Coordinates of C-alpha atoms in Angstrom, one line a residue:
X1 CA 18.3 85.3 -29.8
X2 CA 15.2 87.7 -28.6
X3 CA 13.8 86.3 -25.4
X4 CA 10.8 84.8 -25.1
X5 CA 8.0 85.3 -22.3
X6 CA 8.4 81.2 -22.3
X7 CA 12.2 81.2 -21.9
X8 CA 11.5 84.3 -19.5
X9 CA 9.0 82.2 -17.1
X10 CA 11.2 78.6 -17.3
X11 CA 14.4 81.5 -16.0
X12 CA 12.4 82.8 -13.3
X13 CA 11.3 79.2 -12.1
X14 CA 14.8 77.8 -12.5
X15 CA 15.9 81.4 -10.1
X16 CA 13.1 80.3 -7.6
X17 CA 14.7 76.3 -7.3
X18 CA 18.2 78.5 -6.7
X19 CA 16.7 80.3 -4.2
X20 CA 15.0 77.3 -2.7
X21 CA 18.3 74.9 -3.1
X22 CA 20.0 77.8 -1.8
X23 CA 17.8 78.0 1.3
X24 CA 18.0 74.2 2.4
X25 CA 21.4 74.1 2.3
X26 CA 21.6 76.2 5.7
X27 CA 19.5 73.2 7.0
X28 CA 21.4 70.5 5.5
X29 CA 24.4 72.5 7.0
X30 CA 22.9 72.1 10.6
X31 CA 21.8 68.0 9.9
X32 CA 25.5 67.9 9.0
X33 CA 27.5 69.6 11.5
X34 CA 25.9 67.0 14.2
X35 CA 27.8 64.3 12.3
X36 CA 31.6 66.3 11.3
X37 CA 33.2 69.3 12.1
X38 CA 32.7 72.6 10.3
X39 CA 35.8 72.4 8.3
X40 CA 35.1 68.6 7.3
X41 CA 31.8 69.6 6.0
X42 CA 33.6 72.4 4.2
X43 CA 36.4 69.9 2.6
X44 CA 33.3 67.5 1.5
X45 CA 31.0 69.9 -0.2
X46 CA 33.9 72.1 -1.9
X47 CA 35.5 68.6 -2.9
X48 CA 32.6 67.2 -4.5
X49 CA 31.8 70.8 -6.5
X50 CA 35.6 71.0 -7.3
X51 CA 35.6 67.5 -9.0
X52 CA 32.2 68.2 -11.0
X53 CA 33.3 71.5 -12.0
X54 CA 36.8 70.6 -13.1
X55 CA 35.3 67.6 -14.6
X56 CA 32.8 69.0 -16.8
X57 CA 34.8 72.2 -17.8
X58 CA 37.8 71.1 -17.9
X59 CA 38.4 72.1 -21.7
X60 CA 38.1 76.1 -20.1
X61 CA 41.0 75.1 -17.8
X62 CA 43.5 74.9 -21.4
X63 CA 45.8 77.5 -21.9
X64 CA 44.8 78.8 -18.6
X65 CA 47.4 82.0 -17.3
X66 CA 48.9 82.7 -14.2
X67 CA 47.4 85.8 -13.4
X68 CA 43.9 83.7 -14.0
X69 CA 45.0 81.3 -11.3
X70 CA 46.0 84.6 -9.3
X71 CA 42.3 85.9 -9.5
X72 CA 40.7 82.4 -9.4
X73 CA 42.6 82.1 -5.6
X74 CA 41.9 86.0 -4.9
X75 CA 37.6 84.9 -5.0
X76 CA 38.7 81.3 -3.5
X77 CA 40.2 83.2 -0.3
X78 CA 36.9 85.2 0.2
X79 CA 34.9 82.0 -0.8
X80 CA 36.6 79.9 1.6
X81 CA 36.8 82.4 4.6
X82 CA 33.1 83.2 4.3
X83 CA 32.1 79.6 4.3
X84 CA 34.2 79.0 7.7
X85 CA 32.7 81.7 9.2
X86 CA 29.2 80.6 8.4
X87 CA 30.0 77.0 9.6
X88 CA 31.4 77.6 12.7
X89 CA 28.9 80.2 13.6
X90 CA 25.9 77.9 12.4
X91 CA 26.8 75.8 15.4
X92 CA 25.6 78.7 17.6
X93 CA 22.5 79.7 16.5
X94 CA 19.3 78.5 14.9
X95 CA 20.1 77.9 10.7
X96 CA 16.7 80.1 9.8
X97 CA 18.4 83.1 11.9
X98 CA 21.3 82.3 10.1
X99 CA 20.2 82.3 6.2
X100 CA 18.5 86.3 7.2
X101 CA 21.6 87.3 9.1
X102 CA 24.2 85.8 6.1
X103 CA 21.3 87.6 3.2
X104 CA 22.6 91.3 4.5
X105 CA 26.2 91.2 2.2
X106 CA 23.7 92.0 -0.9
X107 CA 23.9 95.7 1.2
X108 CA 27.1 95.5 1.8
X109 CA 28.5 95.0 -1.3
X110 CA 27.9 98.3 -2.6
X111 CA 29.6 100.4 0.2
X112 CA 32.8 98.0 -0.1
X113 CA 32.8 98.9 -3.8
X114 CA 33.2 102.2 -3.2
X115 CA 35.8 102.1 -0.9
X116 CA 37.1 99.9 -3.4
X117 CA 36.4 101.8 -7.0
X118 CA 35.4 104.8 -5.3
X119 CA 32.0 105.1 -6.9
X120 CA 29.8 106.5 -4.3
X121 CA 26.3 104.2 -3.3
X122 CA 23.0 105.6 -4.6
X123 CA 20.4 106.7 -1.7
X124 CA 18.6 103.4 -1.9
X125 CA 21.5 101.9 0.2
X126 CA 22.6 104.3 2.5
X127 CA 18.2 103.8 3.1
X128 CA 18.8 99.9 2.7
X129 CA 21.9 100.0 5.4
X130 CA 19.7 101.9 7.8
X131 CA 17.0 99.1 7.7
X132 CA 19.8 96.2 7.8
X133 CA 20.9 97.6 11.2
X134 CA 17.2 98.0 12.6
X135 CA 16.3 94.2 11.1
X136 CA 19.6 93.1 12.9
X137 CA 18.9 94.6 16.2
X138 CA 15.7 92.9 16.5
X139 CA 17.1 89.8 14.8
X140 CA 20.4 89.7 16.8
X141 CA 19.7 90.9 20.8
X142 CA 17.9 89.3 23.3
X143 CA 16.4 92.3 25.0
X144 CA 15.4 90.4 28.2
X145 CA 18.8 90.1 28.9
X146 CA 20.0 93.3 27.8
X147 CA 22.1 93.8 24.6
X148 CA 23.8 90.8 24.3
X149 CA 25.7 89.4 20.8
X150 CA 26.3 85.6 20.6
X151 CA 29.8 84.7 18.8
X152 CA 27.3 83.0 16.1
X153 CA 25.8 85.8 15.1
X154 CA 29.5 87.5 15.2
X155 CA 30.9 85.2 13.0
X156 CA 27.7 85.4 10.9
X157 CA 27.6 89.0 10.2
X158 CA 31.7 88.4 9.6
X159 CA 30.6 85.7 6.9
X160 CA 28.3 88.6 5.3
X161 CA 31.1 91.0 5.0
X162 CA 33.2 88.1 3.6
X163 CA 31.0 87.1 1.0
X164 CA 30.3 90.8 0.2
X165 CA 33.5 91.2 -0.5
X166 CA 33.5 88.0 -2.5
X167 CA 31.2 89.3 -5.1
X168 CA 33.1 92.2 -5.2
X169 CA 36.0 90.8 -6.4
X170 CA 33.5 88.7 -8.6
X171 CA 32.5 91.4 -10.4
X172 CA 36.1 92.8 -10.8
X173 CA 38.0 89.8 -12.1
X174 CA 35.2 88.2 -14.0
X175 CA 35.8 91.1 -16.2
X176 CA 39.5 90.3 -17.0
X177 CA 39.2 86.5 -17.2
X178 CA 37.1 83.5 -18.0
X179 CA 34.2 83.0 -15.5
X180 CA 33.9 79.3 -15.9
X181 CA 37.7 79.1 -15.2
X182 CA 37.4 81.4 -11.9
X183 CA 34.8 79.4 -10.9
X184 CA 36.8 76.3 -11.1
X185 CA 39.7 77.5 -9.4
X186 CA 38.0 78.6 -6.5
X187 CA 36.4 76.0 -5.9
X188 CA 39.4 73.9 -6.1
X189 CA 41.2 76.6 -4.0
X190 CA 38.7 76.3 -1.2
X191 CA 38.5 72.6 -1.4
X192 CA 42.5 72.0 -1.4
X193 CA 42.5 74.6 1.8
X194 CA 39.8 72.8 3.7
X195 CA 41.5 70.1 3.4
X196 CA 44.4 70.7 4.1
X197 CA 43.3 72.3 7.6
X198 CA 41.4 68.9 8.4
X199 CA 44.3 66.7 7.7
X200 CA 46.7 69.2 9.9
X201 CA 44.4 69.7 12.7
X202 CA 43.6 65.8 12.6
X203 CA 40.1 66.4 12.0
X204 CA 40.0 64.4 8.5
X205 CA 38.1 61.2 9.0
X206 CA 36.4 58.8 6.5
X207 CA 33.9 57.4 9.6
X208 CA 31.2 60.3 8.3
X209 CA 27.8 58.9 9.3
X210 CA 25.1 57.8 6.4
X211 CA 22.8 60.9 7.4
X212 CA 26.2 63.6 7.9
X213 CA 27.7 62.2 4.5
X214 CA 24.5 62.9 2.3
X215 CA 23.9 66.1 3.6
X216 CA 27.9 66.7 2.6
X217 CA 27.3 65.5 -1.0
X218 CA 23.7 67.3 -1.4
X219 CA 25.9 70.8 -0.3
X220 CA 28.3 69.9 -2.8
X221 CA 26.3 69.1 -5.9
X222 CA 23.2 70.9 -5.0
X223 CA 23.8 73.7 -3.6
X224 CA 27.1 74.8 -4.8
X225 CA 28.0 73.2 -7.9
X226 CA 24.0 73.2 -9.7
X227 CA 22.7 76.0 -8.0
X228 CA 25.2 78.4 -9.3
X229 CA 25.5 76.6 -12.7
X230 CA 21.4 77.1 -12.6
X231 CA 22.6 81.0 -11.4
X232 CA 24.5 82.0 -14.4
X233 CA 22.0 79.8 -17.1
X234 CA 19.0 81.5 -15.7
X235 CA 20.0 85.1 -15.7
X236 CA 21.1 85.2 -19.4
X237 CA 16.9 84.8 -19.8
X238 CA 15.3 87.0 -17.1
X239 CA 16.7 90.6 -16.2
X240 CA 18.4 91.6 -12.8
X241 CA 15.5 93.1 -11.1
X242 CA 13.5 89.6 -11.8
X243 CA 16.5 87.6 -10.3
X244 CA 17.5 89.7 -7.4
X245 CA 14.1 89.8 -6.0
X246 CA 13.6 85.8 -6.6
X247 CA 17.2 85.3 -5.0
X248 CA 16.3 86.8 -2.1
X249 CA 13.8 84.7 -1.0
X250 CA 16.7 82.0 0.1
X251 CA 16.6 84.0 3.3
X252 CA 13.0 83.4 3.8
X253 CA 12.9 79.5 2.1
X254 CA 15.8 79.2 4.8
X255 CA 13.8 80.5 7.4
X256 CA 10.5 78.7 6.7
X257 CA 12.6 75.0 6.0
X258 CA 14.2 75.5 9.2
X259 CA 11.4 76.0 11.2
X260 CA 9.5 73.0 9.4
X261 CA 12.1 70.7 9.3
X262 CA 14.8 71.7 12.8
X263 CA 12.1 72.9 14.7
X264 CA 13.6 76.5 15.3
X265 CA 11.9 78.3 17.9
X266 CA 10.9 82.2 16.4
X267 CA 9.9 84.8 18.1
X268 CA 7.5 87.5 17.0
X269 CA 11.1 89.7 17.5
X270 CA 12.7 87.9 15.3
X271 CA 10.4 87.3 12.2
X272 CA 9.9 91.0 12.6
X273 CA 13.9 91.5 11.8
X274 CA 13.6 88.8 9.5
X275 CA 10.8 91.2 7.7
X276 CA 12.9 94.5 7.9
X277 CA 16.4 92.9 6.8
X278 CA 14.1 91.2 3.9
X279 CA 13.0 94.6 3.2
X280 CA 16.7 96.3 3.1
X281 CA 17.7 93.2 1.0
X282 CA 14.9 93.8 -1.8
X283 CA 15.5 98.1 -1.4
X284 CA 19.7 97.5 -2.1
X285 CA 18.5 94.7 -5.1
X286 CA 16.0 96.3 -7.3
X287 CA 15.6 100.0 -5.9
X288 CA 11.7 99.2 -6.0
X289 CA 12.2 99.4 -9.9
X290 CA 9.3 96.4 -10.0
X291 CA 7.2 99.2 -8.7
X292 CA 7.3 101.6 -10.5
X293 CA 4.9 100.4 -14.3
X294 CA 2.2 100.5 -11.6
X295 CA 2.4 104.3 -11.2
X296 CA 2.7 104.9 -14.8
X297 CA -0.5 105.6 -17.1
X298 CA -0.6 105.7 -20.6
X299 CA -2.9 108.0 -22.3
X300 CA -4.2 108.2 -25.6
X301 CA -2.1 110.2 -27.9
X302 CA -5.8 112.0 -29.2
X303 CA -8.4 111.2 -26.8
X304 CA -10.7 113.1 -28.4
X305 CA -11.1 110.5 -31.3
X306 CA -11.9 107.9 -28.7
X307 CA -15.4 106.7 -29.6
X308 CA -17.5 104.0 -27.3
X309 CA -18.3 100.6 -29.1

């Protein structure tokens, strides 16, 4: 079916309600952490988006082979180690530092592919890596106190390389097996390993506060179960360069929501490596490809025969 400029706009706003669903969930992630532990939080949300998922595609789960369970638990590993990484180090730092800081995998992902496949990265992200590193230096150091690294912005930058290497293996088995089915199973793989960490290390509890408890169930449906349903739906009606730049902005909705809504504390240090790393994100993403009609003229094939009216 031929696109349509309508279907076209509705993919791009359903991309921007990602992004933005995408960006709140790093502040519903801080709301929630002051009422359970980080690997609670994780057991709740990957939970409630295991059930949903496994519920309403659970006809894609027939028939289903071993070495599709293998690969569904391969991505669930690097789903769920990511995710710890990001909760435990959200509890050190402000959530808006955080959503920039976690953005950087997109310009990771290509130099772990190639150490992977062995296909060498373009120049736009050995240029995008450079401008990661300056954006985290600003971002990262407190210069006043000399070049100091927090263990949330450690385990942050960890979480980036995780989820980096998430997408990577994304890309690899999504190719050999059914999507929807990978998506199912590692959900339910990081779901049945948060849980049973919290019910080991005695941190399982059903005495989750009202405001703790919503915030759970909003990360579970919202942001992990819709939000990538929305992902996948959208992009079969907008093309990459469209969707990489819109995705991006979670950084920045994650930023701006935190600042509004937690009260983070910015300084002009930090937006400035929240600008670069932005930058480096939307250089590795669409190589400035969105650019590029506005240097291009079209001339008339005879401009001679062009008359005024």
């Amino acid at each position: 079916m031929e696109k349509t400029k309508k279907q076209a706009l509705l993919a791009d706003l359903g991309l921007v309600a990602v992004a933005f669903v995408w960006g709140s969930g790093f502040v519903a992630s801080k709301n929630a952490l002051d009422s359970m532990s980080p690997m609670m939080l994780m057991a709740v949300r990957f939970t409630v988006a295991a059930l949903l998922s496994g519920l309403i595609f659970r006809r894609s789960l027939k028939n289903i082979s071993k070495e599709t369970i293998k690969a569904g638990c391969v991505i669930g590993f690097f789903l769920f180690t990511a995710f710890a990484a990001q909760m435990i180090g959200l509890q050190y730092m402000l959530a808006g530092k955080q959503a920039f800081l976690t953005a950087t995998n997109v310009i990771m992902v290509p130099f772990i592919y190639w150490a992977v496949k062995k296909q060498r990265p373009d120049q736009y992200n050995f240029v995008a890596a450079f401008i990661m590193l300056l954006g985290l230096a600003l971002l990262t150091i407190d210069f006043s106190v000399g070049f100091s690294f927090n263990p949330g912005d450690a385990l942050t930058v960890l979480c980036a390389f995780l989820y980096a290497c998430h997408i990577v293996v994304v890309g690899i088995y999504s190719k050999q097996h059914d999507p929807i089915a990978l998506t199912v199973i590692q959900l339910g793989f990081a779901a049945a390993v948060s849980l049973t960490y919290v019910f080991i290390s005695g941190e399982f509890t059903l005495a989750i506060p009202v405001p703790g408890l919503l915030n759970g169930l909003y990360l579970g449906i919202f942001c992990t179960f819709l939000a990538f349903l929305g992902q996948t739906v959208a992009q079969r009606y907008t093309n990459s360069t469209h969707a990489a730049i819109i995705l991006s902005l979670e950084a920045v909705f994650g930023s701006l929501l935190s600042i509004l809504i937690l009260g983070d504390n910015f300084t002009s240090l930090m937006f400035l490596g929240c600008l670069i790393i932005f930058i480096g994100i939307i250089t590795a993403e669409t190589k400035w490809a969105f650019l590029k009609p506005l240097f291009l003229k079209t001339k008339p094939e005879n401009p001679e025969k062009i008359t005024e009216i």
